[in-house]
XYZ file of C-alpha atoms in Angstrom:
714
model
C 98.540 61.343 86.934
C 97.027 61.579 83.464
C 96.737 65.139 82.145
C 92.993 66.164 81.381
C 92.339 66.155 77.744
C 88.953 67.594 76.775
C 86.797 66.006 74.256
C 86.390 67.557 70.824
C 83.122 69.026 71.661
C 84.493 70.648 74.755
C 87.526 72.182 72.873
C 85.152 73.934 70.545
C 83.235 75.177 73.245
C 86.220 76.851 74.968
C 87.303 78.234 71.596
C 83.879 79.574 71.020
C 83.589 81.172 74.572
C 87.191 82.556 74.247
C 86.243 84.254 70.955
C 83.064 85.729 72.465
C 84.878 87.078 75.541
C 87.487 88.594 73.240
C 84.965 90.287 71.062
C 83.140 91.675 74.147
C 86.145 93.025 75.897
C 87.391 94.552 72.563
C 83.887 96.218 72.235
C 84.007 97.427 75.777
C 87.453 98.738 75.418
C 86.576 100.730 72.203
C 83.432 102.246 73.782
C 85.472 103.483 76.820
C 88.688 104.288 74.886
C 87.523 105.221 71.313
C 90.187 105.900 68.575
C 91.098 109.541 68.897
C 89.450 111.715 66.368
C 90.246 115.220 65.776
C 87.047 117.506 65.412
C 86.234 120.521 63.211
C 83.038 122.365 64.382
C 80.822 123.960 61.472
C 78.088 126.355 62.316
C 75.186 126.486 59.902
C 71.742 128.091 60.301
C 68.829 125.973 58.649
C 65.808 127.941 57.408
C 62.789 126.581 55.101
C 64.353 128.269 52.344
C 68.196 127.304 52.526
C 67.967 123.523 52.501
C 70.170 123.312 49.079
C 72.730 125.639 50.733
C 73.168 123.429 53.868
C 73.132 120.178 51.686
C 75.943 121.636 49.382
C 78.027 122.792 52.405
C 77.629 119.152 53.810
C 78.599 117.616 50.667
C 81.613 119.527 49.787
C 83.135 119.757 53.358
C 82.678 115.776 53.398
C 84.432 115.449 50.111
C 87.299 117.643 51.454
C 87.728 115.762 54.883
C 87.446 112.292 53.195
C 90.317 113.560 50.836
C 92.241 114.771 53.590
C 91.663 111.570 55.854
C 92.775 109.387 53.065
C 96.219 111.144 52.960
C 96.821 110.291 56.529
C 94.774 112.908 58.565
C 96.465 114.746 61.429
C 99.386 112.841 62.862
C 97.867 109.645 61.421
C 94.441 110.306 63.026
C 91.270 111.122 61.142
C 89.306 114.177 61.248
C 85.528 114.496 61.648
C 83.230 117.413 61.064
C 80.727 118.218 63.700
C 77.737 120.453 62.462
C 76.212 122.778 64.858
C 72.689 123.960 63.563
C 71.422 127.094 65.405
C 68.235 127.476 63.283
C 69.103 131.358 63.445
C 68.731 131.248 67.222
C 71.544 133.134 68.998
C 71.067 131.230 72.391
C 71.403 127.960 70.347
C 74.518 129.103 68.746
C 75.923 130.055 72.223
C 75.185 126.388 73.610
C 76.647 124.667 70.696
C 79.870 126.709 70.916
C 80.250 126.237 74.619
C 79.753 122.300 74.100
C 82.247 121.844 71.331
C 84.919 124.117 73.156
C 85.049 121.382 75.822
C 86.381 118.749 73.254
C 90.052 118.294 73.929
C 90.388 117.289 70.065
C 88.963 120.402 68.603
C 91.233 121.798 65.921
C 89.050 124.610 64.725
C 85.596 126.191 64.035
C 84.031 127.511 60.805
C 80.846 129.365 59.813
C 78.221 131.490 61.376
C 76.924 133.821 58.613
C 75.257 136.508 60.744
C 77.101 139.253 62.346
C 74.349 139.544 65.203
C 74.760 135.926 66.189
C 78.522 135.981 65.743
C 78.828 138.829 68.354
C 77.373 136.353 71.047
C 80.267 133.920 70.477
C 83.443 135.801 69.551
C 84.463 136.266 73.249
C 83.923 132.534 73.928
C 86.055 131.467 70.956
C 88.501 134.388 71.216
C 89.605 133.606 74.754
C 89.718 129.925 74.028
C 92.421 130.214 71.415
C 90.666 127.866 69.121
C 90.986 128.916 65.353
C 87.812 130.298 64.191
C 87.050 131.360 60.415
C 83.800 132.996 60.490
C 81.479 134.049 57.776
C 80.343 137.600 58.846
C 81.064 141.106 57.936
C 81.523 143.092 61.087
C 85.214 142.695 61.937
C 85.346 145.480 64.800
C 84.236 143.027 67.554
C 86.886 140.468 66.955
C 89.774 142.713 66.261
C 91.397 142.016 69.867
C 91.336 138.243 69.151
C 94.140 137.025 66.715
C 92.568 133.594 66.471
C 89.455 134.911 64.735
C 89.110 135.407 60.797
C 86.197 135.722 58.452
C 85.587 134.324 54.869
C 83.203 137.307 54.211
C 84.202 140.790 53.158
C 84.703 143.234 56.053
C 82.171 145.855 56.642
C 85.039 148.295 57.115
C 86.309 147.706 53.593
C 82.716 147.602 52.278
C 81.980 151.104 53.876
C 85.249 152.531 52.108
C 83.839 151.571 48.836
C 80.345 152.672 49.723
C 81.919 156.202 50.531
C 83.118 156.342 47.011
C 79.675 155.484 45.847
C 78.161 158.324 47.937
C 80.561 160.960 46.698
C 80.233 159.826 43.048
C 76.471 160.131 43.141
C 76.641 163.427 44.909
C 74.084 162.264 47.225
C 72.503 164.794 49.783
C 69.308 163.351 51.350
C 68.621 159.859 51.954
C 65.799 157.532 53.267
C 66.701 154.525 55.351
C 64.551 151.524 56.209
C 66.157 148.997 58.147
C 65.879 145.914 60.342
C 65.859 146.888 64.032
C 68.653 145.133 66.051
C 70.760 143.883 63.035
C 74.455 144.955 63.730
C 75.385 144.998 59.885
C 72.382 147.380 59.225
C 73.305 149.617 62.065
C 76.786 149.859 61.017
C 75.750 151.174 57.540
C 73.127 153.440 59.170
C 75.762 155.041 61.499
C 78.206 155.479 58.622
C 75.695 157.289 56.450
C 74.632 159.493 59.294
C 78.165 160.446 60.132
C 79.436 160.778 56.383
C 76.537 163.245 55.115
C 77.505 166.885 55.477
C 75.756 169.214 57.717
C 73.570 170.474 54.850
C 72.593 166.946 54.185
C 71.224 163.980 56.101
C 68.774 161.274 56.689
C 65.279 162.855 55.487
C 63.348 159.755 56.493
C 64.054 156.649 58.729
C 62.004 153.617 59.448
C 62.973 150.662 61.622
C 61.207 147.353 61.705
C 61.670 144.073 63.774
C 62.666 141.082 61.718
C 59.265 139.430 62.779
C 57.165 142.479 62.159
C 54.556 142.168 59.514
C 54.342 144.935 56.869
C 50.622 145.165 56.216
C 48.950 147.306 53.615
C 48.495 150.230 55.863
C 51.848 150.267 57.163
C 53.291 149.981 53.461
C 51.165 152.935 52.358
C 52.408 155.088 55.172
C 55.955 154.325 54.370
C 55.628 154.920 50.774
C 53.943 158.077 51.400
C 56.563 159.422 53.842
C 59.352 158.519 51.460
C 57.734 160.421 48.765
C 57.194 163.489 50.898
C 60.887 163.251 52.062
C 62.242 164.316 48.440
C 65.040 162.152 49.039
C 67.821 161.404 46.389
C 68.170 157.650 47.260
C 66.412 154.852 49.447
C 68.550 152.491 51.521
C 66.731 149.143 52.080
C 68.209 146.843 54.616
C 65.272 144.503 55.477
C 66.734 141.371 53.820
C 64.090 139.416 51.757
C 61.451 141.776 52.674
C 63.133 144.444 50.551
C 61.028 143.040 47.586
C 57.747 144.166 49.327
C 58.973 147.698 49.207
C 60.446 147.555 45.660
C 57.013 146.369 44.315
C 55.240 149.127 46.130
C 57.612 151.746 44.786
C 57.045 150.532 41.235
C 53.327 150.297 41.881
C 53.138 153.910 43.102
C 55.349 155.067 40.177
C 58.119 156.290 42.441
C 61.443 156.539 40.616
C 63.722 157.236 43.509
C 67.039 154.950 43.175
C 67.378 152.277 45.639
C 70.505 150.705 47.408
C 70.133 147.358 49.020
C 72.209 146.771 52.052
C 70.904 143.658 53.822
C 69.517 141.280 51.081
C 70.986 140.548 47.689
C 69.780 142.031 44.367
C 70.004 138.806 42.449
C 67.629 136.888 44.722
C 65.206 139.605 44.885
C 65.143 140.071 41.051
C 63.936 136.494 40.525
C 61.032 137.199 42.838
C 59.924 140.772 42.124
C 60.665 140.901 38.515
C 62.712 143.339 36.249
C 60.214 145.877 35.081
C 60.434 148.895 37.206
C 61.855 152.352 35.996
C 64.327 153.267 38.877
C 67.945 152.443 39.363
C 68.908 149.835 41.836
C 72.355 149.343 43.554
C 74.014 146.753 45.721
C 77.298 145.120 46.721
C 78.016 142.133 44.713
C 77.757 138.740 46.685
C 78.144 136.400 43.606
C 81.157 138.274 41.971
C 81.057 139.750 38.642
C 77.339 139.546 37.163
C 77.262 136.835 34.061
C 80.968 135.807 34.895
C 81.767 132.454 36.224
C 84.747 131.629 38.408
C 86.932 129.259 36.500
C 87.924 127.276 39.572
C 84.293 126.978 40.624
C 83.412 125.798 37.134
C 85.956 123.087 37.385
C 84.699 122.143 40.852
C 81.214 121.684 39.638
C 82.350 119.681 36.741
C 84.227 117.362 38.928
C 81.080 116.618 40.992
C 78.384 117.251 38.681
C 76.735 113.869 38.868
C 76.802 113.897 42.723
C 75.285 117.276 43.086
C 72.713 117.041 40.291
C 70.014 115.908 42.422
C 70.312 119.053 44.733
C 68.229 122.026 43.381
C 70.962 124.616 43.306
C 72.709 127.344 41.323
C 76.369 128.056 40.855
C 76.258 130.577 43.663
C 74.979 127.952 46.109
C 77.720 125.511 44.805
C 80.159 128.121 45.314
C 78.901 128.428 48.886
C 79.667 124.880 49.492
C 83.115 125.238 47.947
C 83.527 128.196 50.098
C 83.092 126.153 53.254
C 85.274 123.293 51.918
C 88.158 125.883 51.441
C 87.756 127.169 54.989
C 87.985 123.433 56.358
C 90.981 122.972 53.944
C 92.844 126.096 55.259
C 92.582 124.692 58.864
C 93.247 121.127 58.021
C 96.337 121.678 55.714
C 97.864 123.905 58.420
C 97.245 121.366 61.155
C 98.873 118.494 59.037
C 102.076 120.395 58.919
C 102.225 121.252 62.618
C 105.359 120.012 64.297
C 103.721 119.456 67.608
C 101.429 116.536 68.228
C 99.820 118.336 71.139
C 96.315 119.997 70.435
C 97.534 123.457 71.733
C 100.638 123.296 69.520
C 98.415 122.316 66.549
C 96.022 125.103 67.029
C 98.842 127.607 67.376
C 100.273 126.465 64.219
C 97.041 126.898 62.354
C 96.675 130.416 63.612
C 100.260 131.263 62.486
C 99.378 129.733 58.946
C 96.222 131.935 58.806
C 98.245 135.021 59.708
C 100.611 134.187 56.685
C 97.633 134.874 54.252
C 97.302 138.536 55.641
C 98.113 141.437 53.198
C 98.928 139.062 50.302
C 102.063 137.572 51.679
C 100.596 134.159 50.761
C 97.292 132.875 48.908
C 95.598 129.729 49.965
C 94.779 127.744 46.718
C 91.243 126.454 47.530
C 88.766 124.328 45.510
C 86.606 127.307 44.572
C 88.964 130.392 44.566
C 92.289 131.821 46.041
C 92.096 132.896 49.533
C 93.874 135.739 51.379
C 92.907 138.081 54.307
C 93.112 141.843 54.776
C 94.618 143.483 57.900
C 91.264 143.305 59.354
C 91.529 139.560 59.010
C 88.437 139.503 56.466
C 88.472 138.247 53.077
C 90.706 140.308 50.648
C 88.420 139.792 47.676
C 87.381 142.757 45.683
C 84.173 144.556 46.790
C 82.102 145.104 43.696
C 79.141 147.447 43.183
C 76.498 146.173 41.074
C 73.799 148.216 39.143
C 70.323 147.548 37.719
C 69.567 150.367 35.207
C 66.047 151.245 35.152
C 63.905 148.871 32.872
C 66.869 146.561 32.249
C 66.072 142.880 32.860
C 69.193 142.186 34.742
C 72.101 143.783 36.620
C 75.699 144.654 35.654
C 78.863 146.177 37.288
C 78.592 149.807 38.397
C 80.952 151.908 36.122
C 82.806 153.140 39.177
C 84.864 150.374 40.781
C 87.759 150.484 43.248
C 90.498 148.014 44.223
C 92.588 147.789 47.172
C 96.288 148.929 46.688
C 99.004 150.121 48.968
C 96.817 150.669 51.960
C 94.228 152.607 49.913
C 91.826 152.196 47.146
C 92.425 153.103 43.338
C 89.762 153.358 40.643
C 89.461 150.422 38.411
C 87.833 150.978 34.947
C 85.054 148.502 33.976
C 84.897 147.413 30.226
C 81.660 146.411 29.107
C 82.985 143.704 26.559
C 81.401 141.295 24.019
C 82.910 138.690 21.830
C 80.665 137.856 18.826
C 82.164 134.724 17.418
C 81.939 134.311 13.587
C 83.668 130.938 13.137
C 86.076 128.412 14.887
C 88.022 126.268 12.348
C 91.281 124.510 11.897
C 91.199 122.708 15.147
C 94.603 120.889 15.448
C 94.863 118.300 18.356
C 98.411 117.524 18.075
C 99.377 121.128 17.763
C 96.847 122.135 20.394
C 95.687 125.120 18.465
C 92.461 126.416 16.604
C 91.754 129.329 14.453
C 89.042 132.017 15.193
C 87.232 135.074 13.664
C 85.012 137.122 15.831
C 83.920 140.831 16.538
C 85.311 142.423 19.750
C 83.175 145.454 21.100
C 84.851 147.457 23.848
C 82.942 149.995 25.694
C 83.677 152.041 28.911
C 82.917 155.219 30.820
C 86.593 155.911 30.873
C 88.257 157.667 27.783
C 90.829 156.011 25.634
C 90.047 152.267 26.589
C 90.712 150.360 23.307
C 92.463 147.241 22.063
C 95.758 148.523 23.420
C 94.433 147.707 26.934
C 94.018 144.002 26.197
C 96.451 141.049 25.822
C 95.242 137.773 24.344
C 96.885 135.475 26.721
C 96.282 132.345 24.795
C 97.328 133.666 21.334
C 99.338 131.121 19.389
C 102.875 132.538 18.664
C 104.944 132.061 15.602
C 107.881 129.804 15.891
C 110.372 132.351 14.272
C 109.114 135.682 15.456
C 107.508 134.548 18.825
C 104.815 137.064 18.106
C 101.184 136.622 18.454
C 99.454 135.286 15.089
C 96.568 137.689 15.495
C 95.206 140.337 13.294
C 92.952 143.052 14.785
C 91.145 145.474 12.385
C 89.134 148.526 13.568
C 85.582 148.434 12.093
C 83.870 151.293 14.103
C 84.499 153.809 16.625
C 82.016 156.012 18.152
C 82.520 157.777 21.486
C 80.216 159.903 23.725
C 77.205 157.837 23.083
C 74.438 158.360 25.795
C 73.176 154.711 26.044
C 73.003 154.360 29.689
C 71.172 156.232 32.524
C 74.176 157.466 34.371
C 76.414 159.179 31.926
C 78.185 158.981 28.540
C 80.429 156.135 27.202
C 83.655 157.754 26.679
C 85.108 154.709 24.830
C 83.074 152.600 22.188
C 85.186 150.558 19.766
C 84.321 147.639 17.429
C 87.176 145.460 16.121
C 87.114 142.254 13.908
C 89.786 139.780 15.222
C 91.182 136.804 13.428
C 93.934 134.643 14.551
C 95.165 131.318 15.924
C 94.884 130.426 19.659
C 95.975 127.640 21.825
C 93.846 125.194 23.715
C 94.451 122.363 25.987
C 92.588 119.315 24.862
C 91.964 116.263 27.142
C 91.610 113.529 24.374
C 91.018 110.433 26.617
C 87.371 110.138 25.405
C 88.442 110.908 21.631
C 86.326 110.875 19.358
C 83.488 111.168 21.851
C 85.089 113.990 23.690
C 84.165 117.665 24.551
C 86.771 120.324 24.446
C 86.898 123.865 25.838
C 87.753 126.586 23.218
C 88.693 129.838 24.850
C 89.432 133.400 23.986
C 91.458 134.472 26.938
C 92.617 137.940 27.848
C 93.920 140.106 30.551
C 95.232 143.795 31.081
C 98.383 144.242 28.957
C 99.905 146.244 31.870
C 99.160 145.845 35.491
C 99.094 149.567 35.869
C 95.985 149.549 33.711
C 94.073 146.872 35.510
C 90.524 146.398 34.738
C 87.330 144.456 35.165
C 85.114 143.206 32.322
C 81.283 143.140 32.106
C 79.885 140.793 29.537
C 76.265 140.997 28.351
C 73.711 138.443 29.796
C 73.818 134.945 28.374
C 70.791 135.352 25.974
C 72.637 138.156 24.403
C 75.592 136.217 23.436
C 75.552 134.366 20.098
C 76.364 130.599 20.080
C 75.074 130.033 16.505
C 78.292 130.282 14.508
C 80.314 128.260 11.965
C 82.408 125.304 13.239
C 84.271 122.620 11.465
C 83.084 119.085 12.717
C 82.188 120.437 16.018
C 78.748 121.114 17.796
C 78.393 123.977 20.636
C 77.014 122.545 23.667
C 77.426 125.457 26.229
C 79.142 128.772 26.554
C 80.218 130.812 29.631
C 82.438 133.726 30.372
C 85.017 132.740 33.171
C 87.420 134.531 35.401
C 90.671 133.277 37.060
C 93.665 134.884 38.765
C 97.431 134.633 38.159
C 99.314 134.779 41.268
C 102.520 136.967 40.696
C 105.311 136.596 43.115
C 107.640 139.426 43.661
C 109.680 141.341 46.269
C 109.377 144.489 48.200
C 112.388 146.854 48.256
C 115.440 144.927 47.110
C 114.944 141.436 48.136
C 113.679 142.024 51.608
C 110.173 140.530 51.778
C 108.155 138.482 49.195
C 104.839 139.895 47.895
C 102.223 138.271 45.938
C 99.956 140.266 43.572
C 96.650 138.537 42.091
C 96.133 139.504 38.400
C 92.844 139.037 36.922
C 92.309 137.264 33.553
C 88.940 136.656 31.779
C 87.956 134.100 29.144
C 85.084 133.679 26.604
C 84.656 129.772 26.534
C 82.601 127.708 24.289
C 82.260 123.957 25.228
C 81.896 121.886 22.060
C 81.498 118.299 21.194
C 83.247 116.702 18.390
C 81.035 115.571 15.425
C 81.214 111.698 15.217
C 79.723 111.114 11.816
C 83.148 110.881 9.959
C 84.464 108.459 12.820
C 81.354 106.303 12.443
C 81.616 106.053 8.584
C 85.434 105.600 8.571
C 86.117 103.510 11.680
C 82.941 102.119 13.612
C 81.210 100.687 10.712
C 84.178 98.881 9.240
C 85.184 97.619 12.575
C 81.526 96.175 13.146
C 81.650 94.660 9.626
C 85.001 92.987 10.361
C 83.495 91.725 13.784
C 80.349 90.367 12.172
C 82.371 88.519 9.596
C 84.627 87.165 12.114
C 81.695 85.809 14.082
C 79.873 84.289 11.067
C 83.151 82.296 10.138
C 82.661 80.164 13.288
C 79.507 78.591 11.390
C 81.667 77.400 8.436
C 81.870 73.585 8.301
C 84.436 71.974 10.499
C 86.143 70.166 7.312
C 86.838 74.034 5.899
C 88.956 74.691 8.881
C 91.598 76.575 6.894
C 88.909 78.927 5.377
C 87.748 79.759 8.881
C 91.168 80.585 10.116
C 91.871 82.521 6.905
C 89.214 84.648 7.309
C 89.836 85.424 10.977
C 93.469 86.224 10.338
C 92.398 88.393 7.424
C 90.069 90.228 9.826
C 92.861 90.812 12.381
C 95.069 92.351 9.714
C 92.278 94.362 8.409
C 91.565 95.989 11.692
C 95.344 96.651 12.264
C 95.551 98.249 8.928
C 92.488 100.362 9.549
C 94.058 101.568 12.692
C 97.078 102.981 10.950
C 95.042 104.503 8.070
C 92.554 106.563 10.055
C 93.319 109.755 11.898
C 94.489 109.495 15.413
C 95.746 112.402 17.795
C 99.130 112.272 19.000
C 98.996 111.652 22.869
C 100.990 110.168 25.663
C 98.016 108.170 26.808
C 95.474 105.828 25.191
C 92.421 107.255 23.793
C 88.930 105.525 23.800
C 89.472 104.997 20.043
C 92.585 103.203 20.973
C 90.854 101.037 23.551
C 88.078 100.033 20.854
C 90.824 98.922 18.417
C 92.598 97.034 21.251
C 89.318 95.294 22.074
C 88.909 94.403 18.485
C 92.320 92.790 18.363
C 91.792 90.868 21.356
C 88.170 89.650 20.339
C 89.376 88.378 16.942
C 92.495 86.618 18.452
C 90.153 84.843 20.936
C 88.158 83.722 18.243
C 91.238 82.442 16.333
C 92.407 80.734 19.352
C 89.154 79.042 19.922
C 89.066 77.730 16.267
C 92.580 76.308 16.674
C 91.594 74.813 20.043
C 88.653 72.966 18.522
C 90.941 71.551 15.664
C 93.089 69.540 18.418
C 92.352 65.831 18.149
C 92.101 65.387 21.947
C 89.363 68.444 22.035
C 87.458 66.991 19.317
C 87.005 63.813 21.246
C 86.104 65.474 24.361
C 82.463 66.905 23.954
C 82.509 69.039 27.024
C 85.539 70.933 25.789
C 83.889 71.407 22.287
C 80.821 72.670 24.157
C 82.830 75.329 26.090
C 84.747 76.437 22.965
C 81.395 76.856 20.947
C 79.757 78.684 23.909
C 82.652 81.044 23.802
C 82.457 81.648 20.010
C 78.881 81.667 19.545
C 77.530 83.489 22.623
C 80.285 85.085 24.742
C 81.787 86.870 21.684
C 78.728 88.776 20.873
C 77.960 89.431 24.473
C 81.682 90.688 24.765
C 80.979 93.070 21.919
C 77.690 94.324 23.493
C 79.663 95.081 26.702
C 82.160 97.003 24.770
C 79.478 99.207 23.351
C 78.022 99.546 26.843
C 81.520 100.514 28.156
C 81.758 103.270 25.442
C 78.370 104.744 26.120
C 79.076 104.586 30.031
C 82.502 106.329 29.601
C 80.890 108.919 27.354
C 77.924 109.766 29.370
C 78.700 108.987 32.989
C 82.428 109.837 33.461
C 83.149 113.013 35.308
């Protein structure tokens, strides 16, 4: 019996049907049994005013997770973010959390920036054992759950600093206007009520619902009652509506100081203006006014082109970085878990978060260093800010306190300014520059002078290892009453000249930008301090530079993490140590490079190009010109200045391109002289095409490359 052999058409049909069945089966299998993805839930609250905040959170979190997945994810499996937008509706927050807690691959949850809504979900998450890093202040209602932490400063720590403020101001009677039902506001209200002595108290209080309108009649009654109460200070906790009362106080010529509890001073000042003649206080949300986080600056610079389309400030970018850091804390811990079971992974994440308590360890995030207090809230310093009457900005309040040994110690504030005179002698190979500037130091603490400050990037002599800096006192004037609170006990003016280190990145030389910094920190950890620079408009950027142009300027802050041990060698202890810098971002002047390098190279390339139009019988002249052009470009490379680096600079790439281009022209000239090529018209056509059209196109492409690297690189 003959075996059945299908015809060619039938074989193709069978193969095609088999392929279709395989694809359908694979699709159905993946739909019923998808690849396991670990999840991380992120709670956000969209409003009509915070679109940029949400966009930046999503952008930075995605970047963080994409980077994590490229490195293998968790046990070789990817991680996916799941956003839970509650639109400021507590019932929606609860539904989102209940749903995601049923996901067997959920690694952790992040977010929820309102204490009132957070209270509704802490029991759900706390009993589940899922790691949760929240973004709310009230820590008391999650104290029984070891799996819950917060990226925000704890209200217990805030109130400890707030108590120092009440005592410093010797406040007796207060007015309190707050949002009804807001737990954060109620916490402050109860603390104020309990803290004031029997002969002091809340002289006037008013509670308003979040949705309650404040019409003209209600506003007049509030202002009238506040004025009659003869209060020492007004505490406002209405969020964005604080601005309505601030404007009304100014309009009615009431000069009672104001303290914002719910609602930040920075956002309100941008809407209500600065011209009112009473002091205004707040707890800092954005760190030290007019000081940028060094790590945040680097993060923004890395993704500047990606986030340029989002209408945002550094603060909002920092908020996105904050959520990326929260995701990073959870994922980095999950990756190092020994167990592959989700329960074991979650337990390892919680154990890792516990190690960040009390400065035993710090998490090095994209936007800042992270650690937690014993209350499992952020360990960052709680700073009081102050808008003096009629001052168009806000600054650090002169009384600041830092957490130390379970308590709080006073930390001086130095109102410091660097007025640059000149930056000269930039040496790329030595990585140094010379600077001359005036240094003004002011403080309400006595005896705060140059002895408190150490210049951390001072260049040191090779023999003595001493800083090559000269500091000369110009003026000393203490006891000047130039603020509304009290007298400045320290006021010194110095002229400083010296040599400083810098760390150039010369990959784009000579089209590069470099950062020139004057960096300093407390000379002694026992004499720690904070600095307050003047606002940016008052900082001079018009000074003398050699072959450099100032682009931008900022005052930055970073931390040194100092490792030590408690007792003899019993336990590791990590101490953060602030350091500050005045930084000028300057662009190298390119006139000298164009005259000495670019124009000669263009001339050499032009002559090389024109040589191909010499008649064929003068072949020797053509090649001689091209060889001379190559040798001239090599000689030019060794005659012009070039920094010493371990990598190729953009200038090196320009010269390498020139060598290659001229060599290509020489090769084509020699190729055309071969008898076989002369008799083959198509080969001659290709050679002429390369020399006459491809060569100039190649030169133009190099010019385009230089511009793209300069203006579009990150």
